[in-house]
mmCIF file of C-alpha atoms in Angstrom:
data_model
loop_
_atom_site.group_PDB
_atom_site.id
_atom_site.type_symbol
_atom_site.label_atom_id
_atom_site.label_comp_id
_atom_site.label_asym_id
_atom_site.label_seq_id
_atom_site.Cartn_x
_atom_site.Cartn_y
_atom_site.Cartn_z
ATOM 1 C CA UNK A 49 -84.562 -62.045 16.369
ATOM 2 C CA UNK A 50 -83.439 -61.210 20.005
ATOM 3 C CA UNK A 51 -86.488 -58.588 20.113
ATOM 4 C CA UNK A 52 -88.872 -61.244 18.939
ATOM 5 C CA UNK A 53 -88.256 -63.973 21.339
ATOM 6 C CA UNK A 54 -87.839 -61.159 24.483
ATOM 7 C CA UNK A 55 -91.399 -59.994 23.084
ATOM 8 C CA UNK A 56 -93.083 -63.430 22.654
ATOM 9 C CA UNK A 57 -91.330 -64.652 26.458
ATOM 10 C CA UNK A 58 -93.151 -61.268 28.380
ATOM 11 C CA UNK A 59 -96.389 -61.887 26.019
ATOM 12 C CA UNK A 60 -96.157 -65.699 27.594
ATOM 13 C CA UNK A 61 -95.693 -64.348 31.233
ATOM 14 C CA UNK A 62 -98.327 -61.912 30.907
ATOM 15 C CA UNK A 63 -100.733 -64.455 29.350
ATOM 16 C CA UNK A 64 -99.688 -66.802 32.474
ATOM 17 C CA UNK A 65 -100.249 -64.310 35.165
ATOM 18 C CA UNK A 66 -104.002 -63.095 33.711
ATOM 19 C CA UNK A 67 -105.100 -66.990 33.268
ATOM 20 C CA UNK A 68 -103.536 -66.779 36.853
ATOM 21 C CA UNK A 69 -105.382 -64.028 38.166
ATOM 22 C CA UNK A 70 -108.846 -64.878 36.343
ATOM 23 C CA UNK A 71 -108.570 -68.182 37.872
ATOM 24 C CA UNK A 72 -107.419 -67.780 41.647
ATOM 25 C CA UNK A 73 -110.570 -67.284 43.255
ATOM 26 C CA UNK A 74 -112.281 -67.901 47.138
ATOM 27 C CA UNK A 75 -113.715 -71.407 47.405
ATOM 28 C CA UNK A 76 -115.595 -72.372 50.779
ATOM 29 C CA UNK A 77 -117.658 -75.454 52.541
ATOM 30 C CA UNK A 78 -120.077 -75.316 54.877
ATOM 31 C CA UNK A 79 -121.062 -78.339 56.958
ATOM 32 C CA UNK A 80 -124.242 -78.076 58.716
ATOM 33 C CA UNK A 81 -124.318 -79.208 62.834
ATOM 34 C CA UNK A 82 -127.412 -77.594 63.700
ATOM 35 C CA UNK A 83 -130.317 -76.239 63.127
ATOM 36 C CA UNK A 84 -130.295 -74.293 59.644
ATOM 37 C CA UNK A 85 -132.029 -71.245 59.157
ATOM 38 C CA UNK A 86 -133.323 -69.100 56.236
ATOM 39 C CA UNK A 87 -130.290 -67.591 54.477
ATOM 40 C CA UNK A 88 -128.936 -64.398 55.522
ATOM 41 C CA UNK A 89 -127.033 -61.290 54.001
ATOM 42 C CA UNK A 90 -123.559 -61.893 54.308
ATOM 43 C CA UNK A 91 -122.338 -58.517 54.291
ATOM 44 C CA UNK A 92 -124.199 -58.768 57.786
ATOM 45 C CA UNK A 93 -122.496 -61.532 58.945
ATOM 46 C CA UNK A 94 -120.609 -60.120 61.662
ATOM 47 C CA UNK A 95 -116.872 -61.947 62.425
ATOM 48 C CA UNK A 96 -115.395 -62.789 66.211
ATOM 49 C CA UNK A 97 -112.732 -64.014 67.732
ATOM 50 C CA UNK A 98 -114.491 -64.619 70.895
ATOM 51 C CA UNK A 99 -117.472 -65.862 71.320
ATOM 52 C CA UNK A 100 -120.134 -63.887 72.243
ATOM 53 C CA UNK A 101 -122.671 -64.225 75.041
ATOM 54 C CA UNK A 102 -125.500 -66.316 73.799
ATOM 55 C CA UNK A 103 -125.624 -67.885 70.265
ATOM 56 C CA UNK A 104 -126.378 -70.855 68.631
ATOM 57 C CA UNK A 105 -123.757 -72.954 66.535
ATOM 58 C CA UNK A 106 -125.147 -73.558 63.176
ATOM 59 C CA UNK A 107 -122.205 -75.655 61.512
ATOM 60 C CA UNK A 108 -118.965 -75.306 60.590
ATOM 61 C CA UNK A 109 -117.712 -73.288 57.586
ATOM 62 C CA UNK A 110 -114.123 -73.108 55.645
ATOM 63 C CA UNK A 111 -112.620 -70.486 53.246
ATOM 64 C CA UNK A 112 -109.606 -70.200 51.317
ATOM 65 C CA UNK A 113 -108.368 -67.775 48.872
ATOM 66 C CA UNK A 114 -105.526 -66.971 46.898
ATOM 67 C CA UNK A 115 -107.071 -63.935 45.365
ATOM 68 C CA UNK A 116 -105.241 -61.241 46.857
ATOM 69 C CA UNK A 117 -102.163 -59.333 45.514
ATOM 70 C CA UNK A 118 -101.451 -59.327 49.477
ATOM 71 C CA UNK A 119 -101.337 -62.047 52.218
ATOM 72 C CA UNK A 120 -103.632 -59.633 53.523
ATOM 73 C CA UNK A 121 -105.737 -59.028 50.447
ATOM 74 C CA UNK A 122 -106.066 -63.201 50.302
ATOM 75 C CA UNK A 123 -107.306 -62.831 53.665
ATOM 76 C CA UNK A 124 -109.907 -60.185 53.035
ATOM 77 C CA UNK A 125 -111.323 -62.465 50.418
ATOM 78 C CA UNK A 126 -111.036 -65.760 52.578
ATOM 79 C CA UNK A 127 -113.111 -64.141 55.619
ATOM 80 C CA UNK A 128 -115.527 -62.495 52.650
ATOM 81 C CA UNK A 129 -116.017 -66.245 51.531
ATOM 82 C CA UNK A 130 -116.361 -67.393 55.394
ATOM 83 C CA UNK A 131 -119.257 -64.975 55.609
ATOM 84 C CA UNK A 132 -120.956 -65.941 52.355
ATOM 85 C CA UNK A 133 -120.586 -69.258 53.176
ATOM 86 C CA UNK A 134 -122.112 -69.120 56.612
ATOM 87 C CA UNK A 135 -124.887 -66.924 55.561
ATOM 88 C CA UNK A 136 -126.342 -69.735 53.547
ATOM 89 C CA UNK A 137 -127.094 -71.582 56.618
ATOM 90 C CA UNK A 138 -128.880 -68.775 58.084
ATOM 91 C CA UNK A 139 -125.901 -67.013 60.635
ATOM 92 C CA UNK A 140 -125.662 -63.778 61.722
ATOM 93 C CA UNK A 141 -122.078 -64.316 62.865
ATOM 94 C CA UNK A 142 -118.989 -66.640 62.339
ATOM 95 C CA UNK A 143 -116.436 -67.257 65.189
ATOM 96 C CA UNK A 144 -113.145 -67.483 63.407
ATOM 97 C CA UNK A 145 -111.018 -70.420 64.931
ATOM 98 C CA UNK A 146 -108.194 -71.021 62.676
ATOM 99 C CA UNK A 147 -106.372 -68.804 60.334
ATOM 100 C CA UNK A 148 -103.594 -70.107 58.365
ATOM 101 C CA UNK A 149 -101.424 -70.299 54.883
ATOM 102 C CA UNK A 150 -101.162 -73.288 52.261
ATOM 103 C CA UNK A 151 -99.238 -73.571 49.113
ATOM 104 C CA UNK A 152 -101.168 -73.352 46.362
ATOM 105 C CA UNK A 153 -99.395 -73.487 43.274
ATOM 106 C CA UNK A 154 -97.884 -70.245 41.631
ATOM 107 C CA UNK A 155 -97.179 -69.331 38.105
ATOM 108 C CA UNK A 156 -93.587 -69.222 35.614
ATOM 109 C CA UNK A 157 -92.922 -65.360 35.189
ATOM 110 C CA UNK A 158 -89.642 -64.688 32.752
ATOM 111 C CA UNK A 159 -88.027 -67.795 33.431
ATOM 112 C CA UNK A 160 -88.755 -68.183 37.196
ATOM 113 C CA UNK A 161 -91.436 -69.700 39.241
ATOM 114 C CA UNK A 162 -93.348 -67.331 41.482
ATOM 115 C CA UNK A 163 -95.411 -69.494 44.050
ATOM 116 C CA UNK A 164 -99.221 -68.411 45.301
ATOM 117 C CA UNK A 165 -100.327 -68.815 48.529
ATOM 118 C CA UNK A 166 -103.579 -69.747 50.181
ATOM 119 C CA UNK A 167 -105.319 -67.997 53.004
ATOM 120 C CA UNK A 168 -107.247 -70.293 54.807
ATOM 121 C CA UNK A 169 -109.710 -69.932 57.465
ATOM 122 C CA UNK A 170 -112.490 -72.193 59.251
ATOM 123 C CA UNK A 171 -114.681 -71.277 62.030
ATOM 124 C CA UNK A 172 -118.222 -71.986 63.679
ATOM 125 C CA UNK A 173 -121.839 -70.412 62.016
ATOM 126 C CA UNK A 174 -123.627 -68.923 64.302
ATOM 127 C CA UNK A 175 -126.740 -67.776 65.141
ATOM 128 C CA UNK A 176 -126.389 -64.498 67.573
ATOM 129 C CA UNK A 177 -129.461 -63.539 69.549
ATOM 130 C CA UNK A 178 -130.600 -60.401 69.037
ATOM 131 C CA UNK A 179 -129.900 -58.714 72.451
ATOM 132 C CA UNK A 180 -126.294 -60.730 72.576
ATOM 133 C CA UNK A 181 -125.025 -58.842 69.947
#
């Protein structure tokens, strides 16, 4: 009897942490300020922290993921969003201005509550010219 309910509590938790995993994903918005262009390739979207010389602001774009197995693996998938999202407007680059961490929810694992947390990050959509980059 023991065995059965020890089996059917880790078959639970597992359940739990794969509807967990399948459903933690990136989500991003993109508000447009500017001019838009014709939608770019976001693996070319190139990310600063400073602005460089001359560029255009395009709008304003927000990421968060809880994704990763890592703070830093949310991250990677937060700044991948960023990108996608600001290559819908038509930028070439994204100046990151805000990096932080939100609670967003977590999952019950034998008996105790693990929590998830959010990457977040927002920034500006740019528009670098060509000889600026």
């Amino acid at each position: 009897m023991k065995k059965k309910l020890i089996l059917a509590i880790s078959v639970a938790s597992l359940l739990s942490l794969f509807s967990f995993l399948i459903f933690s994903c990136a989500s991003g918005t993109v508000l447009v300020t500017g001019t838009q262009r014709p939608a770019t390739n976001a693996d070319e979207v190139v990310v600063y922290t400073e602005a460089p010389e001359k560029y255009e602001v395009i709008g304003i774009v927000t990421a968060s993921s809880d994704a990763g197995w890592t703070a830093q693996g949310s991250l990677d998938y937060a700044i991948a969003e960023l990108k996608k999202q600001a290559a819908k407007i038509g930028a070439n680059g994204v100046i990151v201005e805000s990096v932080g961490t939100s609670n967003s929810g977590g999952v019950i694992m034998y008996g105790i509550f693990v929590p998830a947390t959010a990457k977040n990050v927002s920034g500006k959509a740019i528009f670098v010219e060509s000889d600026a980059q």
